[in-house]
mmCIF file of C-alpha atoms in Angstrom:
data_model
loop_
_atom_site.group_PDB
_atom_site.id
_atom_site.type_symbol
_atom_site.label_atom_id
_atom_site.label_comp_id
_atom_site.label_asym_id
_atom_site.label_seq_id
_atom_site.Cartn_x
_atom_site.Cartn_y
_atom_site.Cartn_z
ATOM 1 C CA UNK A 429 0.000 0.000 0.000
ATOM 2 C CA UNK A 430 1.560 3.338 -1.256
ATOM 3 C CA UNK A 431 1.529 6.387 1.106
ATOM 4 C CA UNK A 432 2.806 9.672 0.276
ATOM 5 C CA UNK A 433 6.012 11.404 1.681
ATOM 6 C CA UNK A 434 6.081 14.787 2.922
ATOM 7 C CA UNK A 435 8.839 15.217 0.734
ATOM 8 C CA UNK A 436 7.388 13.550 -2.060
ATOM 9 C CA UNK A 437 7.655 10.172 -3.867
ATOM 10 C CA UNK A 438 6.125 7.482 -1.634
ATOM 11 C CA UNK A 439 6.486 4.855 1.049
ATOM 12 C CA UNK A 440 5.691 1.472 0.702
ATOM 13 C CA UNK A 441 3.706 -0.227 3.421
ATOM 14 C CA UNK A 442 3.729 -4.184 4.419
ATOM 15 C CA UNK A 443 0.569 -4.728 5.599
ATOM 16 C CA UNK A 444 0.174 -7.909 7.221
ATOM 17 C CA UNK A 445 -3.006 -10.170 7.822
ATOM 18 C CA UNK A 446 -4.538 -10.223 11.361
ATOM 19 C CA UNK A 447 -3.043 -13.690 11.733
ATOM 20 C CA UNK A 448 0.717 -12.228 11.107
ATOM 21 C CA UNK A 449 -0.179 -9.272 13.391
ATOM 22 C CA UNK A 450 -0.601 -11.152 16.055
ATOM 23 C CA UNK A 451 2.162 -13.299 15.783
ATOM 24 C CA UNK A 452 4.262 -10.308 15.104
ATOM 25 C CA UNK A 453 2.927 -9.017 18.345
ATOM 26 C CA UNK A 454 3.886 -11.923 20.586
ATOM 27 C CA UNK A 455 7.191 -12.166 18.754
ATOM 28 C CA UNK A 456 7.973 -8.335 19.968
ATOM 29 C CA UNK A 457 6.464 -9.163 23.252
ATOM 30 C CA UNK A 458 9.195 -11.298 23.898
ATOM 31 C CA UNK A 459 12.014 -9.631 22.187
ATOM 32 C CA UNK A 460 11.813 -6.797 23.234
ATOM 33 C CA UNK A 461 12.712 -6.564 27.106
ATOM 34 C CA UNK A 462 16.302 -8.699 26.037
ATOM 35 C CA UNK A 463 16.652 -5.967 22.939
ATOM 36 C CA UNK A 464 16.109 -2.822 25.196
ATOM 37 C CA UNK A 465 18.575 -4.327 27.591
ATOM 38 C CA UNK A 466 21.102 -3.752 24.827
ATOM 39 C CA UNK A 467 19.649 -0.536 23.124
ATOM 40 C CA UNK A 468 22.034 2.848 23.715
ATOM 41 C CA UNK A 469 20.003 5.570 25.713
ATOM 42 C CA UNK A 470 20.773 8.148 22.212
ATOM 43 C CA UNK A 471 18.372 6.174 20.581
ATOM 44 C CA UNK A 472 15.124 7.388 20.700
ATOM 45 C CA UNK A 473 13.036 5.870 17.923
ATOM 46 C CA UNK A 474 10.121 3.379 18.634
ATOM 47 C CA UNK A 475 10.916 2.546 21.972
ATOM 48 C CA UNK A 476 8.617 2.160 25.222
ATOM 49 C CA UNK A 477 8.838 5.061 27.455
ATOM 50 C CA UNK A 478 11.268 7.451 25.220
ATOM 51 C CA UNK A 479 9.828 10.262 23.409
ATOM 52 C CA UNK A 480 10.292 12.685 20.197
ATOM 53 C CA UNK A 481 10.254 15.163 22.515
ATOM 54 C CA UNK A 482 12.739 13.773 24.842
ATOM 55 C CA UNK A 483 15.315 13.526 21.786
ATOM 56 C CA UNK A 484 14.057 17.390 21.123
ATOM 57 C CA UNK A 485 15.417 18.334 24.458
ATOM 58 C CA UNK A 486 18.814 16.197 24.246
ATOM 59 C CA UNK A 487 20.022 17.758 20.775
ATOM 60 C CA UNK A 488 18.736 21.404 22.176
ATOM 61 C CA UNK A 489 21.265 21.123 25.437
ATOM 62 C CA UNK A 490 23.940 19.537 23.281
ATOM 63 C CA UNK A 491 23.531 21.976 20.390
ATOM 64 C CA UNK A 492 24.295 24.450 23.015
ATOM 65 C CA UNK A 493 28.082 22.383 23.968
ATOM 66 C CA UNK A 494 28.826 21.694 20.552
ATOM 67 C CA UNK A 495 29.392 24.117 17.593
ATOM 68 C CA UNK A 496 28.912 21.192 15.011
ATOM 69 C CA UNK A 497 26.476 18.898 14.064
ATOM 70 C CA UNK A 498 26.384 16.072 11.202
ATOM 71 C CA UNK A 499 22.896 15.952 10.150
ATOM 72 C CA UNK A 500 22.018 12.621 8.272
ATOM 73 C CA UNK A 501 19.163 10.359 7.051
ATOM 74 C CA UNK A 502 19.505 6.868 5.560
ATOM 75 C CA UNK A 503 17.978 6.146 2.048
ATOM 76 C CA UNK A 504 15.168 4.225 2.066
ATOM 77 C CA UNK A 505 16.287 2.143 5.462
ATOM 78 C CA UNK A 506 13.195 0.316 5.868
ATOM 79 C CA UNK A 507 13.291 -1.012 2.214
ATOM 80 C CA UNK A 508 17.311 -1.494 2.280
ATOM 81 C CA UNK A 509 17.956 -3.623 5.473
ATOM 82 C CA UNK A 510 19.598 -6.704 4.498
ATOM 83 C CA UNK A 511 17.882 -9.781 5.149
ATOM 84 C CA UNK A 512 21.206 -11.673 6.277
ATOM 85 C CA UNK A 513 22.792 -9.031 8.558
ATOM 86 C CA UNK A 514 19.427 -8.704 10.098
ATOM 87 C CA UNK A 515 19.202 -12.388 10.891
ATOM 88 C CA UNK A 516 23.088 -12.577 11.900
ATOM 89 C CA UNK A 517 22.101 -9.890 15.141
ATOM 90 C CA UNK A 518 18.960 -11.213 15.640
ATOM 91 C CA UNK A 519 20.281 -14.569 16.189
ATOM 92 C CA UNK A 520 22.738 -12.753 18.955
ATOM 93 C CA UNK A 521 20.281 -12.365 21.035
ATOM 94 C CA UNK A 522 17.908 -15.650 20.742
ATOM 95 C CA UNK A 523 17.925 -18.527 20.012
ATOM 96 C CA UNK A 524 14.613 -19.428 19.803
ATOM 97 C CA UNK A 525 13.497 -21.177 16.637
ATOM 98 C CA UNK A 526 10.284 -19.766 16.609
ATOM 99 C CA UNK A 527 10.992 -16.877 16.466
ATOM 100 C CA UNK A 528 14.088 -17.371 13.944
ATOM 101 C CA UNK A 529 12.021 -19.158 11.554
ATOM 102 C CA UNK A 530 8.721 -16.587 11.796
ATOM 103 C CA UNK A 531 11.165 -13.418 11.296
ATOM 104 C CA UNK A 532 12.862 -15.022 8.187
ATOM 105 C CA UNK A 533 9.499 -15.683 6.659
ATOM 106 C CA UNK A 534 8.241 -12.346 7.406
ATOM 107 C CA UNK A 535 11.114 -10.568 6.043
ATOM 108 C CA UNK A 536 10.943 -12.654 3.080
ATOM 109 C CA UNK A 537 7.078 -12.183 2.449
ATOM 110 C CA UNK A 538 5.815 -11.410 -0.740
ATOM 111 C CA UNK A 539 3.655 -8.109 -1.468
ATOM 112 C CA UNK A 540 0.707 -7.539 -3.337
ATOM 113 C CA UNK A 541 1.251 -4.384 -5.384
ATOM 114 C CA UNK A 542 -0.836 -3.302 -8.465
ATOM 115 C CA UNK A 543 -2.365 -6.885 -8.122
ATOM 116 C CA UNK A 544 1.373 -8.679 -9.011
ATOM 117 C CA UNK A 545 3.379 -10.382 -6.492
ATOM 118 C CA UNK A 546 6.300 -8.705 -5.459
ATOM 119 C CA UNK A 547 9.011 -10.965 -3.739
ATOM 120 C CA UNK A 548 11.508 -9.494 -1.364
ATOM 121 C CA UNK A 549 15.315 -9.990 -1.336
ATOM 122 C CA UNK A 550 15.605 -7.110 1.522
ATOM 123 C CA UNK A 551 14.128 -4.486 3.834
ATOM 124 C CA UNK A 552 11.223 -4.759 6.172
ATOM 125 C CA UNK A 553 7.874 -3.940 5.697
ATOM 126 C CA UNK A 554 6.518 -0.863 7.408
ATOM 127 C CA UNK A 555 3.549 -1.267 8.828
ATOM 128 C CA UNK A 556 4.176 -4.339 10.482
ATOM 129 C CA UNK A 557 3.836 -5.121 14.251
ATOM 130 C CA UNK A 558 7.910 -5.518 14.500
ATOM 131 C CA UNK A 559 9.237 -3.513 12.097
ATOM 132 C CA UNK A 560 10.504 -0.801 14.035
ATOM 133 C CA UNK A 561 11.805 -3.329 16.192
ATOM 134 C CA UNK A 562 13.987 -4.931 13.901
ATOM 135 C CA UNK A 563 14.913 -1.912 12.207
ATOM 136 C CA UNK A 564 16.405 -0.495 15.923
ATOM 137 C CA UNK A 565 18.371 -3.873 16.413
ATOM 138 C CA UNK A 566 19.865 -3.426 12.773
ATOM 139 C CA UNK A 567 20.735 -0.111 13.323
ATOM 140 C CA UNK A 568 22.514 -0.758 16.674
ATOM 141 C CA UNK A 569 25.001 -2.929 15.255
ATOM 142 C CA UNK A 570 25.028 -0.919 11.948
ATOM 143 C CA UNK A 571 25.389 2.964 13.626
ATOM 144 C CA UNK A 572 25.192 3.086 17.747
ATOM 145 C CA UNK A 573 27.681 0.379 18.339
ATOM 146 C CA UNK A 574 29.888 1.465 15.342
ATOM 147 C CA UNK A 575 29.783 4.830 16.701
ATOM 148 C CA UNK A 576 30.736 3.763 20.444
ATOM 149 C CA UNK A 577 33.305 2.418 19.356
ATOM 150 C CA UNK A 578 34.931 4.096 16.829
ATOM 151 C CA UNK A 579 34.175 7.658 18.381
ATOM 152 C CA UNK A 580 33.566 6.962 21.610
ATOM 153 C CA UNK A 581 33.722 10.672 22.849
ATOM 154 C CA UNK A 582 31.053 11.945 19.863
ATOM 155 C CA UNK A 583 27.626 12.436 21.241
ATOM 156 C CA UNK A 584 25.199 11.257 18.870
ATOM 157 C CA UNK A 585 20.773 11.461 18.640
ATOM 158 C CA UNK A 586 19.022 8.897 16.577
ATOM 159 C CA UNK A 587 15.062 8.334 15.714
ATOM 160 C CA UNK A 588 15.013 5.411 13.539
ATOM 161 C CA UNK A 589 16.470 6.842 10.436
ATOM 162 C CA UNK A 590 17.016 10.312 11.389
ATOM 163 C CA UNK A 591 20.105 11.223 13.237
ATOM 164 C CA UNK A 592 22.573 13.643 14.479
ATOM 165 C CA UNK A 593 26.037 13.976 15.858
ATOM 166 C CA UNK A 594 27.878 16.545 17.674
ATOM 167 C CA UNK A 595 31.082 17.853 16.541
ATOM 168 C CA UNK A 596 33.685 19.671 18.103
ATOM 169 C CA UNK A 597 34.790 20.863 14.427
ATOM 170 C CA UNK A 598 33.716 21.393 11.056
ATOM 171 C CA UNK A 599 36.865 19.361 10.707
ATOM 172 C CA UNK A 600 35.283 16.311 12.809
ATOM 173 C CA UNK A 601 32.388 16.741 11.330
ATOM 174 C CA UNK A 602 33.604 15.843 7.862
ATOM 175 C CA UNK A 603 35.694 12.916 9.382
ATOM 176 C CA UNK A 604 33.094 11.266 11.160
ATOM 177 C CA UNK A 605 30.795 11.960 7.817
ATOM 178 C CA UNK A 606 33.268 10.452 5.596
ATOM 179 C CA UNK A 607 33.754 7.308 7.905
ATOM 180 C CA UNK A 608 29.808 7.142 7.894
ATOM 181 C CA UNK A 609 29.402 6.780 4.843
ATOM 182 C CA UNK A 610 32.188 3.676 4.266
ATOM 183 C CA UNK A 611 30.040 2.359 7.374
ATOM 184 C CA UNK A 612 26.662 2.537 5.925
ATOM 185 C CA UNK A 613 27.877 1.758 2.621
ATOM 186 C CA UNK A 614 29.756 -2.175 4.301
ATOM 187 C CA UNK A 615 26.117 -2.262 6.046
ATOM 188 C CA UNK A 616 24.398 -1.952 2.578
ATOM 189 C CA UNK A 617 23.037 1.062 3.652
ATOM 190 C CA UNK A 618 23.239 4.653 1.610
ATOM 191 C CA UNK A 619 22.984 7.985 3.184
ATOM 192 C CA UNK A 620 20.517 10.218 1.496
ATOM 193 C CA UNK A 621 22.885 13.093 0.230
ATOM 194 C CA UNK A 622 20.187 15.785 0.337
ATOM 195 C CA UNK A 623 19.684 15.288 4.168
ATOM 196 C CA UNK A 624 22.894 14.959 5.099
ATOM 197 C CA UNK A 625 24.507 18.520 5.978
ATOM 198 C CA UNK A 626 27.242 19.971 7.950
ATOM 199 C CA UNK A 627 25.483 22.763 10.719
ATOM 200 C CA UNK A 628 27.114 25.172 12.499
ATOM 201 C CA UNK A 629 25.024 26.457 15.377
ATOM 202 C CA UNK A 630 25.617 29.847 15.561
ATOM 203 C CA UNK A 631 24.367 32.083 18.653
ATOM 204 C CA UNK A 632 25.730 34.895 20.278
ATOM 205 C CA UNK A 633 28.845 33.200 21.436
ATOM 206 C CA UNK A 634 29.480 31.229 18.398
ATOM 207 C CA UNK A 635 29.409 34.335 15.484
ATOM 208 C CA UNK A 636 31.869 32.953 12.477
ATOM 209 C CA UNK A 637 30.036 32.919 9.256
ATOM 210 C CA UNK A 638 29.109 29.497 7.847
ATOM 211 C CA UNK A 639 26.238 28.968 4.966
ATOM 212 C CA UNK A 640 24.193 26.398 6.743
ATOM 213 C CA UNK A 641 23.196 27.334 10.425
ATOM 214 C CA UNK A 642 20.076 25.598 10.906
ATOM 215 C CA UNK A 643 18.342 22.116 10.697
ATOM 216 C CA UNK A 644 15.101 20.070 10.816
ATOM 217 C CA UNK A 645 14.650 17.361 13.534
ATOM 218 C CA UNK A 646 11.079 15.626 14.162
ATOM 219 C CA UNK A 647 8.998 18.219 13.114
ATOM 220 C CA UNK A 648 11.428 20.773 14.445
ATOM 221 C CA UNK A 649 13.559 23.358 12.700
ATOM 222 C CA UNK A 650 16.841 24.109 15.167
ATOM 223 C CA UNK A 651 18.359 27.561 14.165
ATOM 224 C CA UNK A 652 19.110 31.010 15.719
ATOM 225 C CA UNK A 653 16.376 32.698 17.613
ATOM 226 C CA UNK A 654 16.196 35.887 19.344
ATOM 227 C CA UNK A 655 15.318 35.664 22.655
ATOM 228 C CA UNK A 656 14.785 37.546 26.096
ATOM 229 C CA UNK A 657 16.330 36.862 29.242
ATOM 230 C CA UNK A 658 14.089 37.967 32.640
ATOM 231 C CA UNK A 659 17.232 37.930 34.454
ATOM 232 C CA UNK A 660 18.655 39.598 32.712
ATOM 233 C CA UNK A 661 16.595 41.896 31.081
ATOM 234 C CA UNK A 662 17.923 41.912 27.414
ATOM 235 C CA UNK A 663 17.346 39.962 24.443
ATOM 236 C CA UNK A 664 20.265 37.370 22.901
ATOM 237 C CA UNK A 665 20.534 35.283 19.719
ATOM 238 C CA UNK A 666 20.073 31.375 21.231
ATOM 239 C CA UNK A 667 20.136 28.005 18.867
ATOM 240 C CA UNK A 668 16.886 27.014 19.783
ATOM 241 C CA UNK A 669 13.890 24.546 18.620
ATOM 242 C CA UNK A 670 10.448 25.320 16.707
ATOM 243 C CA UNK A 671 7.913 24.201 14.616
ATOM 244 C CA UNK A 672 8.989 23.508 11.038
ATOM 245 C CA UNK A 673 8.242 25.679 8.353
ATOM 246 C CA UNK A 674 7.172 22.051 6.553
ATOM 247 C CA UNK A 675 5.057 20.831 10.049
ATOM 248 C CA UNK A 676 3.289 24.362 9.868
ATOM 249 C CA UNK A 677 2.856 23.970 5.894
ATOM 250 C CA UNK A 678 1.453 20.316 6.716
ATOM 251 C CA UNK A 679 -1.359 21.396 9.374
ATOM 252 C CA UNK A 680 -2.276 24.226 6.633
ATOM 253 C CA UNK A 681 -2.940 22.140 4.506
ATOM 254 C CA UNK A 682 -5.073 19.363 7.212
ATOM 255 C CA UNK A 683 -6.952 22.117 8.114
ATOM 256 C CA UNK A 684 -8.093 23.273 4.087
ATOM 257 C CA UNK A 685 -9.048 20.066 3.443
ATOM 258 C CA UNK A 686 -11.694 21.222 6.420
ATOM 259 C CA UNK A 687 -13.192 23.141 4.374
ATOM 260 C CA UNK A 688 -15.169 25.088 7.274
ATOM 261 C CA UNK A 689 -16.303 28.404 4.742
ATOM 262 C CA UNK A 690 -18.840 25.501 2.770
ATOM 263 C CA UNK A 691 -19.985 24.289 6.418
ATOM 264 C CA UNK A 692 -22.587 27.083 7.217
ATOM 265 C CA UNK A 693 -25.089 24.764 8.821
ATOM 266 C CA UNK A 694 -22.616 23.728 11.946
ATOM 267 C CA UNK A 695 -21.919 25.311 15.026
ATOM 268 C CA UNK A 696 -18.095 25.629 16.814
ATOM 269 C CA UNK A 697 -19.546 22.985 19.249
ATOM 270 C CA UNK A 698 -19.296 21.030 16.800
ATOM 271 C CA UNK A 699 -16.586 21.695 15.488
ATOM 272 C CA UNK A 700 -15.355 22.059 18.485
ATOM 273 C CA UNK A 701 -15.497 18.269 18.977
ATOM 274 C CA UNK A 702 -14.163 17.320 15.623
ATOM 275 C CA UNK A 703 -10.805 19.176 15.659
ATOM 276 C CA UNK A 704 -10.145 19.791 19.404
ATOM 277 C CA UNK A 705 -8.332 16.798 19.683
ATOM 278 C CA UNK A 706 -6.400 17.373 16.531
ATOM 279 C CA UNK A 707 -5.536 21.245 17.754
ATOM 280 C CA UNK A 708 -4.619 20.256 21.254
ATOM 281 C CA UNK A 709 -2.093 17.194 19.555
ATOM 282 C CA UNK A 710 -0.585 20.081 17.486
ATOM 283 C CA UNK A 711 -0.212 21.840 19.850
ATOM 284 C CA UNK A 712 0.854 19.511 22.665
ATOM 285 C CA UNK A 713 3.809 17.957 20.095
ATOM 286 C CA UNK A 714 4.581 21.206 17.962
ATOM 287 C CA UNK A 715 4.247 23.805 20.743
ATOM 288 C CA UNK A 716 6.440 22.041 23.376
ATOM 289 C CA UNK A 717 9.226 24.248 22.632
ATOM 290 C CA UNK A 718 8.726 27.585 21.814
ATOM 291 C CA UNK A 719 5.199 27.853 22.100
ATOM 292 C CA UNK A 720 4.794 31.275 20.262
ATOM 293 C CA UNK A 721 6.246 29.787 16.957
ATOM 294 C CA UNK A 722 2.161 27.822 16.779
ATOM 295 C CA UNK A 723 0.673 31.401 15.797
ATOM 296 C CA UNK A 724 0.623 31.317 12.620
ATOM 297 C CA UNK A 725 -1.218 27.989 12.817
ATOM 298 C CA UNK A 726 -3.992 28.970 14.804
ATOM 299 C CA UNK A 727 -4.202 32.409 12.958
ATOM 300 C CA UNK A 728 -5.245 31.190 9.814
ATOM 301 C CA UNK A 729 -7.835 28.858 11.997
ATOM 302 C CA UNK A 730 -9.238 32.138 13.207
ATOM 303 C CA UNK A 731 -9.219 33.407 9.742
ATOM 304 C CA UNK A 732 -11.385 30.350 8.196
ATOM 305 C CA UNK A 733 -13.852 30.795 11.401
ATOM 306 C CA UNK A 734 -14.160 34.297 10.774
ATOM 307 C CA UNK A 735 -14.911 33.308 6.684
ATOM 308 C CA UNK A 736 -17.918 30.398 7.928
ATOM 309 C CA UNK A 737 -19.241 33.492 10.335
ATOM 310 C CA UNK A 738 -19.353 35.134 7.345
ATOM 311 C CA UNK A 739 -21.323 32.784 5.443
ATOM 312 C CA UNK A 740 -23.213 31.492 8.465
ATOM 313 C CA UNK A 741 -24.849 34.786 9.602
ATOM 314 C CA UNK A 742 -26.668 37.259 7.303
ATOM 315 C CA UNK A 743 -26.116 40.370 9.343
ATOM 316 C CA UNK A 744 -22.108 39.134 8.709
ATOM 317 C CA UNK A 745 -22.247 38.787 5.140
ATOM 318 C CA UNK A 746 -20.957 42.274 3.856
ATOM 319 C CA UNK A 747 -18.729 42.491 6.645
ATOM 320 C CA UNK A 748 -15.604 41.234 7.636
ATOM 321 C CA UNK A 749 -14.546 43.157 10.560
ATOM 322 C CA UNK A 750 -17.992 42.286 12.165
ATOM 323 C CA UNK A 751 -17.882 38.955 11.987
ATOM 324 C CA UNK A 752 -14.254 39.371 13.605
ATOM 325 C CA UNK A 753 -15.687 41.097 16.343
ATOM 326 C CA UNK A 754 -18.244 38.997 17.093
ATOM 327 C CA UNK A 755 -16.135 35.595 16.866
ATOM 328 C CA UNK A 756 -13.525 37.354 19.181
ATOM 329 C CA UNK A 757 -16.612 38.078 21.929
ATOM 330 C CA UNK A 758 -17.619 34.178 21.303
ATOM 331 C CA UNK A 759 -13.969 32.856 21.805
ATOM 332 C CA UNK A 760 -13.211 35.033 24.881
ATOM 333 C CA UNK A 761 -16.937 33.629 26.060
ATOM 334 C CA UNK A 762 -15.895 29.948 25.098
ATOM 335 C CA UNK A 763 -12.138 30.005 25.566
ATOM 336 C CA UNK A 764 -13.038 26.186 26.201
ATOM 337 C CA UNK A 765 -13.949 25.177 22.826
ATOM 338 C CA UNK A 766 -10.376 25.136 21.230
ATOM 339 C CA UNK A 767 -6.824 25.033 22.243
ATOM 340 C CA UNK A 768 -5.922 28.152 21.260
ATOM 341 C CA UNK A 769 -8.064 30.039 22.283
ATOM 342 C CA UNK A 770 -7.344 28.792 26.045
ATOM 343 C CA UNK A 771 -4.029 29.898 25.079
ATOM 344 C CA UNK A 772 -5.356 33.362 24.728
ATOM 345 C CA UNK A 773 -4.971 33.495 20.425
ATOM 346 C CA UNK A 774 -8.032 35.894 19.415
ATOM 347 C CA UNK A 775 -8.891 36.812 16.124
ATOM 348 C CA UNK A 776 -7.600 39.842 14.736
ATOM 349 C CA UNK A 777 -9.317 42.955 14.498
ATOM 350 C CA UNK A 778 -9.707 44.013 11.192
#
């Protein structure tokens, strides 16, 4: 089943029959306490009690120690993993020939595509139960391990396939990339050229002039900020976290597809309770950090509500700043009805 990318092209998902899901299931049930035993605490992605947001705050204290960072992302690692390294590490930690044999075979699988048969030489099917699972235990051996080892004083961050390392030097930085890439590349692996850049995380300490000072991390675009200190009572340049330019462009979008101007005949309690929960996620995951940076967000929310006043209301029809007004009463009346809102984000006068 083909799902689009947010950066275009598509992603291929495995997606197996109940029967498989549950065995999958029990399968990760039981691999998974030995795996996580062995697991690096950098590693972040698809794993029980460890958080996007608790990677977000590692590579925000370390960005602020280290004036480099090696930004990468493996091509296609869920369709690239080789079958035989895969098995070789799996059979490290069991030896259980259940599970042995019911891995192999799921790897292996064929796909239905386009109503042909597709057989499988390598990767593992996303959208399976333990996917992730044995994508992380590749992946150890492959890059955490590795990168123990062979740098054991670099500080690294990695969600599945997205990672980062911290540099003392632009120097390092193209050392350890170089050495990556021979690694990835005797793994079977490729790193995806076009996400893999050299940062330098400039602030008001750090002021030489490089051409790439910023980068994207779950959602998250890391680059200079201005910001105010109480204590102090001034405003400095910090290398800080926000919401994406492409996460903001990506809830845009959600929220056209809405289509709340051609929706006259509801009221915001209900939609209230269709798209609360989806605000207050947004808000919860892209607002953790810099909660100011959501504006723009829930401004063009206000602007559609102000457009379905508009059409809603007769008296509002001729009349822009009117309908304004009166949704701005409503909200500071019903602060309760959406997350922003609470948050004190009021339409605009006009």
């Amino acid at each position: 089943m083909p799902i689009p990318k947010k950066q275009g092209g598509e992603r291929i998902l495995g997606v197996p029959s109940v029967k498989d899901r549950i065995a999958q299931a029990v399968a990760k049930i039981y691999l998974e306490p030995s795996l996580e035993e062995i697991f690096y605490k950098d590693s972040y992605g698809y794993r029980p009690n460890r958080s996007a947001h608790q990677a977000l705050e590692r590579v925000r204290q370390r960005c602020w120690k280290y004036d480099w960072v090696l930004e990468f992302d493996i091509k296609g690692l869920f369709d690239n993993i080789d079958h035989a390294l895969l098995m070789k590490a799996l059979r490290k930690h069991t030896d259980k020939e259940w599970i042995l044999l019911y891995v192999e075979r799921w790897l292996k699988a064929p796909m239905v595509r386009d109503g042909n048969i597709v057989d499988r030489t390598k990767g593992t099917p996303q959208g399976g139960v333990i996917g992730p699972l044995l994508a992380n235990l590749f992946l150890h051996y492959a890059f955490d391990l590795w990168m123990k080892r062979t740098f054991p004083k670099a500080e690294f961050c990695r969600y599945a396939d997205d990672g980062l390392i911290h540099c003392k030097s632009k120097m390092q930085a193209e050392y350890i990339k170089e050495k990556l890439t021979k690694r990835f590349s005797e793994c079977k692996l490729e790193l995806n050229e076009n996400k893999t850049r050299i940062v330098y995380c400039k602030d008001k300490l750090r002021t030489q002039d490089y051409p790439v000072i910023n980068f994207d991390f779950l959602g998250y675009t890391f680059r200079p900020r201005l910001c105010y200190s109480a204590s102090k009572g001034e405003f400095f340049v910090n290398f800080s976290p926000a919401v994406s330019k492409a996460s903001i462009k990506a809830m845009s979008q959600e929220m056209k597809r809405w289509k709340l101007n051609l929706r006259s005949s509801q009221s915001l309690e209900e939609f209230s309770r269709m798209y609360k929960p989806v605000l207050t996620g947004w808000q919860r995951y892209y607002g953790f950090f810099c909660k100011s940076a959501m504006a723009p967000v829930f401004n063009q929310l206000n602007r559609m509500l102000v457009k379905w006043a508009k059409k809603k209301y007769k008296r509002f029809h001729r009349s822009k700043t009117q309908a304004s007004k009166w949704l701005t009463k409503a909200a500071r009346q019903k602060r309760e009805l959406f997350i922003h809102w609470q948050l004190g984000i009021f339409p605009a006068a006009e």
